[in-house]
Amino acid sequence: MTASLQRAAAALLFVLCLGVFVGGCASTSPTAPSDTTPPAPAPRLEVPIPEPDTFAITPERPPHAWFHMDAEADGYPGLSTYRAHTTLLADRGPERTVTVAIIDSGVDTEHDELAPQIWRNEGEVADTGADDDGNGYVDDLHGWNFLGNADGENVDADTYEVTRLYRTYSDWVSSTDTTDLSAAGRDSLDYYYRIQADFYSDRDEAQQRLQNVRQAHETVQQVLRYVRNYLDVEEVTPADVARLEDADDPGAQQSFEILTFFYDQGLTPNDIKDFYDRITTQVEYGYNPDFDPRPIVGDDYNDLSERYYGNSDVHGPDPGHGTHVAGIVGAARDTTLRIDGVAPAVRLMPIRAVPDGDEHDKDVANAIRYAADNGADIINMSFGKGYSPQKHAVDAAVRYADSLGVLMVHAAGNSASDNDEGDNFPTPFYEDGDRATHWIEVGASGWTMDEELVASFSNYGATTVDVFAPGADIYSATTGNAYRFNSGTSMAAPMVSGVAALLMSYYPSLSAEDVRAIILESAVSYADHEVTLPNDNPDMPGTQVQFGSLSVTGGIVNAYRAVQMASERVDQP
């Protein structure tokens, strides 16, 4: 679950406990006005989010570019990117262009912010239907999609790895005499019971969440229909909601109370619908053992040596997540558009390997190899899962990329848990005990300098998470020349990839190992800062810990200090 959806889950659960939607628990809780018009399917509402304080009822958000800001100068613990570009780098230009692979859900390569930055395979000729450069991939002009077939069909939703394991082991148990097993067989049976327990627990939790959220979603849609009819508008904006505050109509007043209640939780109506859609997908597909979209791809899934499958459609059914990630790394700078990437001299290589569900180890391994073979300097991996049944294949690909000096940056995960105690795959730790050299594991930090300096959803780990970077309320590109706020370690990882690309482009003599060391050593230390330990249980009180206990460095990545350190090592004798 993404961090934005986790926030929605907590807020909606709190709302339901108050009885907002049933009108029973508290006399002061608003109830939905009756819809006096025939119900009709409500269109998807894209409620714009203005800058904070434009309307009193707008969800509290930081400035759009807070992650580029400086803690001392601006009061936001960002990367100090603007400071680096306007001071240390003001009189010099990048000396090389850095290729950053975005292994993700896909990328909208036609987005105005990204189109100039998209990687192009110079050895490939567009739409020839041939493998012009002989790399094994037909028409891979801008990258590759391991979730499709040669006919252009693509996987969208997929199951979770725990569901796939449950299905596999259930089939084994049903066809096996479990009363007479070898020692290895008994181990497999014990593993099945653990998988079964995890699957049932996760599925039941998702089903209960859907039942709760459906009621909230239907009520909000009812309120929106009422407001559209009352104000005679096609879409309800925060400004429209503000007009209801002094309305004489009781239904309008109730609508105002309900919508402002959600705004106070940092949720727009669109957030609630997104959350409802997401949970519906989890129940219908993610935790459905009978659902298997893999035949669409047409590969031999059990053949982990198979590499040349898929198609060149790097957009895919829904590239919103990957587009947001790509925008953070390298959206075109110095334009009249709405965002700036961290690094100016980059080429973004989209590699689609992450469906709406859990990624497959085979696809992850092949995506890493594709990136390394086609010249990626950095691989950004804003995805993760709790099980990795073909980890040895991923390990082999990571070793390969590591041997070529490719820097790999991975998101630590959004389950508010300790990665020292549990895995978030892929990891830099191989099954034989060795560790990848060129790897940075990234947690998410917030935009306030108080106990929420660590994002409430972020995974952490004193030995497994290297560093933190901005990951809460990050404004970046999304599909169709649009923009939105997203939260997650998925947003923190590309911050680090962007800083790495910045260093590589301005200081090309630095190796990937040098860049990794500089990023970690130059991170701003908040080791003694008291923060609330991330916790996904709203019923548990927050535990105060020192920020330094949550990662190896106890710091937040800082572009200004990284550039300063790189300059000292390269420019000064």
Coordinates of C-alpha atoms in Angstrom, one line a residue:
M1 CA 0.0 0.0 0.0
T2 CA 1.3 3.4 -0.8
A3 CA 1.8 5.9 1.9
S4 CA -0.9 8.2 0.6
L5 CA -3.4 5.3 0.8
Q6 CA -2.2 4.4 4.3
R7 CA -3.0 8.0 5.4
A8 CA -6.4 7.7 3.9
A9 CA -7.0 4.3 5.6
A10 CA -6.2 5.8 9.0
A11 CA -8.3 8.9 8.5
L12 CA -11.3 6.9 7.2
L13 CA -11.1 4.4 10.0
F14 CA -11.1 7.3 12.5
V15 CA -14.0 8.9 10.7
L16 CA -16.0 5.7 10.8
C17 CA -15.3 5.2 14.5
L18 CA -16.8 8.7 15.1
G19 CA -19.9 7.6 13.3
V20 CA -19.7 10.4 10.7
F21 CA -21.4 8.2 8.1
V22 CA -24.0 6.5 10.2
G23 CA -24.8 9.5 12.4
G24 CA -25.0 7.4 15.5
C25 CA -21.9 7.8 17.7
A26 CA -21.7 11.5 18.3
S27 CA -24.3 14.2 18.2
T28 CA -21.9 16.7 16.7
S29 CA -20.8 14.3 13.8
P30 CA -22.1 15.4 10.4
T31 CA -24.4 13.1 8.5
A32 CA -24.8 13.0 4.8
P33 CA -27.7 15.0 3.3
S34 CA -30.2 13.0 1.4
D35 CA -29.8 13.1 -2.3
T36 CA -33.0 14.5 -3.7
T37 CA -32.1 13.8 -7.3
P38 CA -31.9 10.3 -9.0
P39 CA -28.5 8.8 -8.2
A40 CA -26.1 8.7 -11.2
P41 CA -22.6 7.5 -11.5
A42 CA -20.3 10.3 -10.4
P43 CA -17.4 11.2 -12.7
R44 CA -13.9 10.9 -11.3
L45 CA -13.3 14.2 -9.6
E46 CA -9.9 15.8 -10.1
V47 CA -10.1 18.4 -7.3
P48 CA -7.2 20.8 -7.7
I49 CA -4.9 21.4 -4.7
P50 CA -3.9 25.1 -4.5
E51 CA -1.0 26.3 -2.6
P52 CA -1.6 26.2 1.2
D53 CA -3.8 28.9 2.7
T54 CA -5.5 29.6 -0.6
F55 CA -8.6 28.3 1.1
A56 CA -9.0 27.7 4.8
I57 CA -10.4 24.2 4.0
T58 CA -7.7 23.1 1.7
P59 CA -5.8 20.1 3.1
E60 CA -2.6 21.2 4.8
R61 CA 0.2 20.9 2.3
P62 CA 3.8 22.2 2.2
P63 CA 4.9 24.4 -0.7
H64 CA 5.0 22.5 -3.9
A65 CA 8.8 22.5 -4.1
W66 CA 9.6 22.1 -0.4
F67 CA 11.9 19.2 -1.1
H68 CA 14.2 21.5 -3.1
M69 CA 14.4 23.9 -0.1
D70 CA 16.9 24.4 2.6
A71 CA 16.3 23.8 6.3
E72 CA 18.1 26.9 7.5
A73 CA 17.2 29.3 4.8
D74 CA 13.6 28.2 4.2
G75 CA 12.5 26.2 7.2
Y76 CA 11.9 23.0 5.3
P77 CA 14.3 20.1 5.6
G78 CA 14.6 19.5 1.9
L79 CA 17.6 18.6 -0.3
S80 CA 18.9 22.2 -0.6
T81 CA 18.8 21.6 -4.4
Y82 CA 18.0 25.3 -5.2
R83 CA 20.9 26.4 -3.0
A84 CA 23.3 24.1 -4.7
H85 CA 22.3 25.2 -8.2
T86 CA 22.3 28.9 -7.4
T87 CA 25.6 29.0 -5.5
L88 CA 28.1 26.1 -5.9
L89 CA 27.0 25.2 -9.5
A90 CA 26.0 28.7 -10.7
D91 CA 29.2 29.2 -12.8
R92 CA 29.6 25.8 -14.2
G93 CA 27.7 23.4 -16.3
P94 CA 27.4 19.6 -16.3
E95 CA 30.2 17.8 -18.0
R96 CA 28.2 14.7 -19.0
T97 CA 24.7 13.3 -19.3
V98 CA 23.8 10.6 -16.8
T99 CA 21.4 7.8 -17.6
V100 CA 18.9 6.9 -14.9
A101 CA 16.8 3.7 -15.3
I102 CA 13.3 4.0 -13.8
I103 CA 12.1 0.4 -13.1
D104 CA 8.5 1.0 -12.3
S105 CA 4.9 0.9 -13.5
G106 CA 5.8 2.7 -16.7
V107 CA 6.5 6.3 -17.6
D108 CA 4.5 8.8 -19.6
T109 CA 7.2 9.7 -22.1
E110 CA 5.1 12.4 -23.7
H111 CA 4.6 14.5 -20.5
D112 CA 5.9 18.0 -21.2
E113 CA 8.2 17.9 -18.2
L114 CA 9.8 14.5 -19.2
A115 CA 9.8 14.3 -23.0
P116 CA 13.1 16.2 -23.4
Q117 CA 14.7 14.0 -20.8
I118 CA 13.7 10.5 -22.0
W119 CA 16.5 8.2 -22.9
R120 CA 16.8 7.2 -26.6
N121 CA 18.4 4.0 -27.8
E122 CA 20.6 5.4 -30.5
G123 CA 21.1 2.0 -32.1
E124 CA 17.3 1.4 -32.6
V125 CA 15.2 2.7 -35.4
A126 CA 11.6 3.5 -34.5
D127 CA 8.8 1.1 -35.5
T128 CA 10.8 -1.1 -37.8
G129 CA 9.5 -4.3 -36.1
A130 CA 13.2 -5.4 -36.0
D131 CA 15.9 -5.6 -33.3
D132 CA 18.1 -3.0 -35.1
D133 CA 20.8 -2.9 -32.5
G134 CA 20.9 -6.6 -31.8
N135 CA 20.3 -6.3 -28.1
G136 CA 17.5 -8.9 -28.1
Y137 CA 14.6 -6.3 -27.8
V138 CA 12.6 -5.3 -30.8
D139 CA 11.9 -1.5 -31.2
D140 CA 13.2 -0.6 -27.7
L141 CA 13.6 3.0 -28.7
H142 CA 13.0 4.3 -25.2
G143 CA 13.2 1.3 -22.9
W144 CA 11.4 -2.0 -22.4
N145 CA 8.2 -3.5 -20.9
F146 CA 8.5 -6.9 -19.3
L147 CA 4.7 -7.0 -18.6
G148 CA 3.4 -7.4 -22.1
N149 CA 3.5 -9.5 -25.2
A150 CA 4.5 -9.0 -28.8
D151 CA 0.9 -8.2 -29.8
G152 CA 0.9 -5.2 -27.6
E153 CA -1.2 -6.6 -24.8
N154 CA -0.2 -5.6 -21.3
V155 CA -0.7 -6.8 -17.7
D156 CA -2.3 -4.2 -15.5
A157 CA -3.5 -5.7 -12.2
D158 CA -1.7 -8.6 -10.7
T159 CA -1.6 -10.7 -7.5
Y160 CA 0.6 -10.2 -4.5
E161 CA 3.5 -12.5 -4.0
V162 CA 1.9 -14.0 -0.9
T163 CA -1.2 -14.9 -3.0
R164 CA 1.0 -16.6 -5.6
L165 CA 2.9 -18.6 -3.0
Y166 CA -0.4 -19.6 -1.3
R167 CA -1.7 -20.8 -4.6
T168 CA 1.5 -22.7 -5.5
Y169 CA 1.7 -24.4 -2.1
S170 CA -2.0 -25.1 -1.9
D171 CA -1.7 -27.0 -5.2
W172 CA 1.2 -28.9 -3.8
V173 CA -0.6 -29.8 -0.5
S174 CA -3.7 -30.9 -2.3
S175 CA -1.7 -33.3 -4.5
T176 CA 0.6 -34.6 -1.8
D177 CA 0.3 -37.2 1.0
T178 CA 1.3 -35.0 3.9
T179 CA 1.2 -37.9 6.4
D180 CA 4.5 -39.4 5.0
L181 CA 6.9 -36.6 4.2
S182 CA 10.6 -36.3 4.1
A183 CA 12.4 -33.7 6.2
A184 CA 12.4 -31.4 3.3
G185 CA 8.7 -32.1 2.7
R186 CA 7.9 -31.2 6.3
D187 CA 9.8 -28.0 6.0
S188 CA 7.7 -27.2 2.9
L189 CA 4.5 -28.0 4.8
D190 CA 5.6 -25.7 7.7
Y191 CA 6.3 -23.0 5.2
Y192 CA 2.9 -23.5 3.6
Y193 CA 1.2 -23.0 7.0
R194 CA 3.1 -19.7 7.5
I195 CA 2.2 -18.5 4.0
Q196 CA -1.4 -19.6 4.6
A197 CA -1.7 -17.6 7.8
D198 CA -0.1 -14.5 6.2
F199 CA -2.4 -14.8 3.2
Y200 CA -5.6 -15.2 5.3
S201 CA -4.6 -12.3 7.6
D202 CA -3.8 -9.9 4.7
R203 CA -6.8 -10.9 2.7
D204 CA -9.2 -10.6 5.6
E205 CA -7.8 -7.2 6.6
A206 CA -8.3 -5.9 3.0
Q207 CA -11.8 -7.2 2.8
Q208 CA -12.7 -5.5 6.1
R209 CA -11.1 -2.3 5.0
L210 CA -13.1 -2.4 1.8
Q211 CA -16.3 -2.9 3.7
N212 CA -15.6 0.2 5.8
V213 CA -14.3 2.4 3.0
R214 CA -17.2 1.5 0.7
Q215 CA -19.5 3.2 3.1
A216 CA -17.3 6.2 3.3
H217 CA -16.9 6.4 -0.5
E218 CA -20.6 6.1 -1.2
T219 CA -21.4 8.9 1.4
V220 CA -18.8 11.2 -0.1
Q221 CA -20.2 10.6 -3.6
Q222 CA -23.7 11.3 -2.4
V223 CA -22.5 14.6 -0.8
L224 CA -20.7 15.6 -4.1
R225 CA -23.9 14.9 -6.1
Y226 CA -25.8 17.1 -3.7
V227 CA -23.3 19.9 -3.9
R228 CA -23.1 19.8 -7.7
N229 CA -26.9 20.0 -7.8
Y230 CA -27.1 22.7 -5.2
L231 CA -24.4 25.0 -6.7
D232 CA -25.1 23.9 -10.3
V233 CA -21.4 23.1 -11.0
E234 CA -19.9 20.2 -12.9
E235 CA -17.0 19.6 -10.5
V236 CA -16.7 20.5 -6.8
T237 CA -13.6 22.5 -5.9
P238 CA -12.4 23.7 -2.5
A239 CA -13.7 27.2 -3.5
D240 CA -17.1 25.7 -4.0
V241 CA -17.1 24.0 -0.7
A242 CA -16.1 27.3 1.0
R243 CA -19.3 28.8 -0.5
L244 CA -21.4 26.4 1.5
E245 CA -20.2 27.6 4.9
D246 CA -22.9 30.3 5.3
A247 CA -25.6 28.5 3.3
D248 CA -29.1 28.5 4.8
D249 CA -29.8 25.1 3.3
P250 CA -29.3 22.3 6.0
G251 CA -28.1 19.8 3.4
A252 CA -25.5 22.3 2.2
Q253 CA -24.3 22.9 5.7
Q254 CA -24.0 19.2 6.3
S255 CA -22.1 18.8 3.1
F256 CA -19.7 21.6 4.2
E257 CA -19.2 19.8 7.5
I258 CA -18.4 16.4 5.9
L259 CA -16.1 17.7 3.2
T260 CA -14.2 20.0 5.6
F261 CA -13.8 17.1 8.0
F262 CA -12.0 15.2 5.3
Y263 CA -9.9 18.2 4.3
D264 CA -8.9 18.5 7.9
Q265 CA -7.6 14.9 7.6
G266 CA -5.6 15.9 4.5
L267 CA -8.0 14.1 2.2
T268 CA -9.8 15.4 -0.9
P269 CA -12.8 13.6 -2.4
N270 CA -10.5 12.3 -5.1
D271 CA -8.1 10.8 -2.5
I272 CA -11.1 8.9 -1.0
K273 CA -12.1 7.6 -4.4
D274 CA -8.5 6.6 -5.2
F275 CA -8.4 4.7 -1.9
Y276 CA -11.7 3.0 -2.6
D277 CA -10.5 2.0 -6.1
R278 CA -7.2 0.8 -4.7
I279 CA -8.7 -1.4 -2.0
T280 CA -11.2 -2.8 -4.5
T281 CA -8.4 -3.8 -6.7
Q282 CA -6.5 -5.5 -3.8
V283 CA -9.5 -7.6 -2.9
E284 CA -10.6 -8.5 -6.5
Y285 CA -7.1 -9.1 -7.9
G286 CA -4.3 -8.9 -5.4
Y287 CA -5.7 -11.4 -2.9
N288 CA -7.5 -13.6 -5.4
P289 CA -5.7 -16.9 -5.8
D290 CA -7.8 -17.7 -8.9
F291 CA -6.6 -14.6 -10.8
D292 CA -3.5 -15.1 -13.0
P293 CA -2.7 -12.5 -15.7
R294 CA 0.7 -14.0 -16.4
P295 CA -0.5 -15.9 -19.6
I296 CA -0.8 -12.4 -21.2
V297 CA 3.0 -12.1 -21.2
G298 CA 3.4 -15.5 -22.8
D299 CA 6.8 -16.4 -21.3
D300 CA 7.8 -19.6 -19.6
Y301 CA 7.6 -18.2 -16.1
N302 CA 9.6 -21.0 -14.6
D303 CA 12.5 -20.5 -16.9
L304 CA 14.5 -17.8 -15.1
S305 CA 17.1 -17.7 -17.8
E306 CA 14.5 -16.4 -20.3
R307 CA 15.2 -12.7 -20.9
Y308 CA 13.7 -11.7 -24.3
Y309 CA 10.0 -11.3 -23.8
G310 CA 7.7 -8.3 -23.5
N311 CA 7.2 -5.3 -25.7
S312 CA 8.4 -1.7 -26.2
D313 CA 5.3 -0.1 -24.6
V314 CA 7.0 1.7 -21.7
H315 CA 3.8 3.6 -21.0
G316 CA 1.6 0.7 -20.1
P317 CA -2.0 0.8 -18.7
D318 CA -1.2 3.2 -15.8
P319 CA 2.2 4.9 -15.7
G320 CA 1.2 7.4 -13.0
H321 CA 3.6 6.1 -10.3
G322 CA 6.6 5.8 -12.6
T323 CA 5.9 9.2 -14.1
H324 CA 5.9 10.8 -10.6
V325 CA 9.2 9.1 -9.8
A326 CA 10.8 10.1 -13.1
G327 CA 9.7 13.7 -12.6
I328 CA 11.5 13.9 -9.2
V329 CA 14.7 12.6 -10.7
G330 CA 14.9 14.7 -13.8
A331 CA 11.9 16.8 -14.9
A332 CA 13.2 19.5 -17.2
R333 CA 14.7 22.4 -15.3
D334 CA 14.7 26.1 -16.1
T335 CA 11.4 26.0 -18.0
T336 CA 8.1 27.8 -17.6
L337 CA 6.5 24.5 -16.5
R338 CA 5.5 23.6 -13.0
I339 CA 8.3 21.4 -11.5
D340 CA 12.0 21.0 -11.5
G341 CA 13.8 17.7 -11.3
V342 CA 16.8 17.3 -9.0
A343 CA 19.3 16.7 -11.8
P344 CA 19.4 18.7 -15.0
A345 CA 21.7 16.5 -17.3
V346 CA 19.9 13.2 -17.2
R347 CA 18.3 10.7 -19.6
L348 CA 15.4 8.7 -18.1
M349 CA 15.3 5.1 -19.2
P350 CA 11.8 3.7 -18.5
I351 CA 11.6 -0.1 -17.8
R352 CA 8.2 -1.4 -17.0
A353 CA 8.3 -4.3 -14.5
V354 CA 5.9 -3.3 -11.7
P355 CA 2.2 -4.1 -12.2
D356 CA -0.7 -3.1 -10.0
G357 CA 0.2 -5.8 -7.5
D358 CA 3.6 -7.3 -6.6
E359 CA 6.4 -7.4 -9.2
H360 CA 7.7 -10.8 -10.2
D361 CA 11.3 -11.7 -9.4
K362 CA 12.0 -12.8 -12.9
D363 CA 10.9 -9.4 -14.3
V364 CA 12.9 -7.5 -11.7
A365 CA 16.1 -9.5 -12.5
N366 CA 15.6 -8.9 -16.3
A367 CA 14.9 -5.2 -15.8
I368 CA 18.1 -4.7 -13.8
R369 CA 20.0 -6.6 -16.5
Y370 CA 18.4 -4.5 -19.3
A371 CA 19.3 -1.3 -17.5
A372 CA 22.9 -2.4 -16.9
D373 CA 23.4 -3.7 -20.5
N374 CA 22.0 -0.5 -22.1
G375 CA 24.2 2.0 -20.3
A376 CA 22.3 3.0 -17.1
D377 CA 24.5 4.7 -14.6
I378 CA 21.9 4.6 -11.9
I379 CA 18.9 2.3 -11.4
N380 CA 16.0 3.6 -9.3
M381 CA 13.7 1.0 -7.7
S382 CA 10.7 2.4 -6.1
F383 CA 9.0 -0.9 -5.3
G384 CA 9.2 -3.7 -2.8
K385 CA 7.5 -6.8 -1.4
G386 CA 7.8 -9.1 1.6
Y387 CA 8.5 -12.4 -0.3
S388 CA 11.1 -13.2 -2.9
P389 CA 10.8 -16.9 -4.0
Q390 CA 13.3 -16.5 -6.9
K391 CA 15.7 -14.2 -4.9
H392 CA 18.7 -16.0 -6.3
A393 CA 17.8 -14.7 -9.8
V394 CA 17.5 -11.2 -8.5
D395 CA 20.7 -11.6 -6.6
A396 CA 22.5 -12.6 -9.8
A397 CA 21.2 -9.6 -11.6
V398 CA 22.2 -7.3 -8.8
R399 CA 25.7 -8.8 -8.7
Y400 CA 25.9 -8.2 -12.5
A401 CA 24.9 -4.5 -12.2
D402 CA 27.2 -4.1 -9.2
S403 CA 30.1 -5.5 -11.1
L404 CA 29.6 -2.9 -13.8
G405 CA 29.6 0.0 -11.3
V406 CA 25.9 0.8 -11.6
L407 CA 24.5 2.6 -8.6
M408 CA 21.2 1.0 -7.4
V409 CA 18.8 3.1 -5.3
H410 CA 15.9 1.3 -3.5
A411 CA 12.9 2.5 -1.5
A412 CA 12.8 1.1 2.0
G413 CA 9.0 0.5 2.0
N414 CA 5.9 2.0 3.5
S415 CA 4.7 -0.4 6.2
A416 CA 6.1 1.6 9.1
S417 CA 8.2 -1.4 10.1
D418 CA 11.8 -2.2 11.0
N419 CA 13.7 -3.6 8.0
D420 CA 16.3 -5.0 10.5
E421 CA 13.5 -7.4 11.6
G422 CA 11.9 -8.2 8.3
D423 CA 12.7 -8.0 4.6
N424 CA 11.6 -5.6 1.9
F425 CA 12.8 -7.2 -1.3
P426 CA 14.9 -6.7 -3.3
T427 CA 17.7 -6.1 -0.8
P428 CA 21.5 -5.6 -1.2
F429 CA 22.1 -8.7 0.9
Y430 CA 22.7 -11.8 -1.1
E431 CA 21.7 -15.3 0.0
D432 CA 25.4 -16.2 0.6
G433 CA 25.8 -13.4 3.0
D434 CA 27.7 -10.9 0.8
R435 CA 26.4 -7.4 0.1
A436 CA 26.1 -5.3 -3.0
T437 CA 28.7 -2.4 -3.0
H438 CA 26.8 0.1 -5.1
W439 CA 23.4 0.2 -3.3
I440 CA 21.6 2.9 -1.3
E441 CA 18.4 2.0 0.8
V442 CA 16.3 5.0 1.4
G443 CA 13.6 5.9 4.0
A444 CA 11.2 8.8 3.8
S445 CA 11.4 12.0 5.8
G446 CA 8.7 14.7 6.3
W447 CA 8.5 18.4 5.8
T448 CA 8.3 19.6 9.4
M449 CA 11.2 19.9 11.8
D450 CA 9.3 18.4 14.7
E451 CA 8.5 14.8 15.8
E452 CA 7.2 14.2 12.2
L453 CA 10.6 14.6 10.6
V454 CA 10.4 10.9 9.8
A455 CA 7.4 10.2 7.7
S456 CA 4.8 8.2 9.7
F457 CA 4.6 5.4 7.1
S458 CA 8.3 4.9 6.4
N459 CA 10.2 1.7 7.0
Y460 CA 13.4 2.2 8.9
G461 CA 16.4 0.1 10.1
A462 CA 19.6 1.0 12.0
T463 CA 21.6 -1.4 9.8
T464 CA 19.5 -1.9 6.7
V465 CA 18.3 1.6 5.8
D466 CA 21.2 3.8 4.8
V467 CA 19.7 7.3 4.8
F468 CA 16.4 9.3 4.6
A469 CA 15.2 11.7 1.9
P470 CA 12.1 13.8 1.4
G471 CA 9.1 11.5 0.8
A472 CA 6.0 13.1 2.3
D473 CA 3.7 15.3 0.2
I474 CA 5.9 15.4 -2.9
Y475 CA 4.6 17.3 -5.9
S476 CA 5.6 15.9 -9.2
A477 CA 4.3 14.9 -12.7
T478 CA 1.7 12.3 -13.4
T479 CA -0.1 10.9 -16.4
G480 CA -1.5 13.3 -19.1
N481 CA 0.5 16.4 -18.4
A482 CA -0.9 16.5 -14.9
Y483 CA 0.6 16.9 -11.5
R484 CA -0.2 15.7 -8.0
F485 CA 1.1 15.2 -4.5
N486 CA 2.2 11.7 -3.6
S487 CA 3.8 10.3 -0.5
G488 CA 6.0 7.3 0.0
T489 CA 9.6 5.9 0.1
S490 CA 8.9 5.6 -3.6
M491 CA 9.3 9.4 -3.7
A492 CA 12.3 9.4 -1.4
A493 CA 14.4 7.0 -3.5
P494 CA 14.3 9.2 -6.7
M495 CA 15.5 12.1 -4.6
V496 CA 18.7 10.2 -3.9
S497 CA 18.9 9.0 -7.5
G498 CA 18.6 12.6 -8.6
V499 CA 21.4 13.8 -6.2
A500 CA 23.6 10.9 -7.5
A501 CA 22.9 11.9 -11.1
L502 CA 23.8 15.5 -10.2
L503 CA 27.1 14.5 -8.8
M504 CA 27.9 12.2 -11.7
S505 CA 27.1 14.8 -14.3
Y506 CA 29.1 17.7 -12.7
Y507 CA 32.0 15.5 -11.4
P508 CA 32.4 12.7 -14.0
S509 CA 35.6 11.4 -12.5
L510 CA 33.7 10.1 -9.4
S511 CA 32.9 6.4 -9.4
A512 CA 29.6 5.0 -8.3
E513 CA 31.3 4.0 -5.1
D514 CA 32.6 7.6 -4.6
V515 CA 29.1 9.0 -5.2
R516 CA 27.5 6.6 -2.7
A517 CA 30.0 7.5 -0.1
I518 CA 29.6 11.2 -0.6
I519 CA 25.8 11.0 -0.5
L520 CA 25.9 9.2 2.8
E521 CA 28.8 11.1 4.4
S522 CA 27.3 14.5 3.5
A523 CA 23.8 13.8 4.8
V524 CA 22.6 16.3 7.3
S525 CA 22.7 14.6 10.7
Y526 CA 19.6 14.7 12.8
A527 CA 20.8 11.9 15.0
D528 CA 19.7 13.4 18.3
H529 CA 16.4 14.7 17.0
E530 CA 13.4 13.2 18.8
V531 CA 10.8 11.8 16.4
T532 CA 7.8 9.6 16.6
L533 CA 8.6 6.0 15.6
P534 CA 6.6 5.1 12.5
N535 CA 3.6 3.0 13.4
D536 CA 0.8 1.7 11.2
N537 CA -1.5 0.9 14.1
P538 CA -3.7 4.0 14.9
D539 CA -4.6 2.5 18.3
M540 CA -1.0 2.4 19.5
P541 CA 0.5 5.5 21.1
G542 CA 3.5 7.0 19.4
T543 CA 6.9 6.1 20.7
Q544 CA 9.6 8.7 20.8
V545 CA 13.0 7.7 19.5
Q546 CA 16.1 9.4 18.2
F547 CA 16.2 9.9 14.5
G548 CA 19.7 8.5 14.5
S549 CA 18.4 5.1 15.5
L550 CA 16.4 4.7 12.3
S551 CA 19.2 4.4 9.7
V552 CA 22.9 3.9 9.3
T553 CA 23.7 7.6 8.9
G554 CA 21.0 9.1 11.0
G555 CA 20.7 11.8 8.3
I556 CA 18.8 13.3 5.4
V557 CA 20.3 13.5 2.0
N558 CA 21.4 17.1 1.1
A559 CA 22.4 18.1 -2.5
Y560 CA 24.3 21.3 -1.4
R561 CA 26.5 19.4 1.1
A562 CA 27.0 16.6 -1.4
V563 CA 28.1 19.0 -4.2
Q564 CA 30.3 20.8 -1.7
M565 CA 32.0 17.5 -0.7
A566 CA 32.4 16.4 -4.3
S567 CA 34.0 19.7 -5.2
E568 CA 36.5 19.4 -2.3
R569 CA 37.5 15.9 -3.5
V570 CA 37.7 16.6 -7.2
D571 CA 38.5 20.3 -7.6
Q572 CA 41.0 20.8 -4.8
P573 CA 44.4 19.1 -4.9

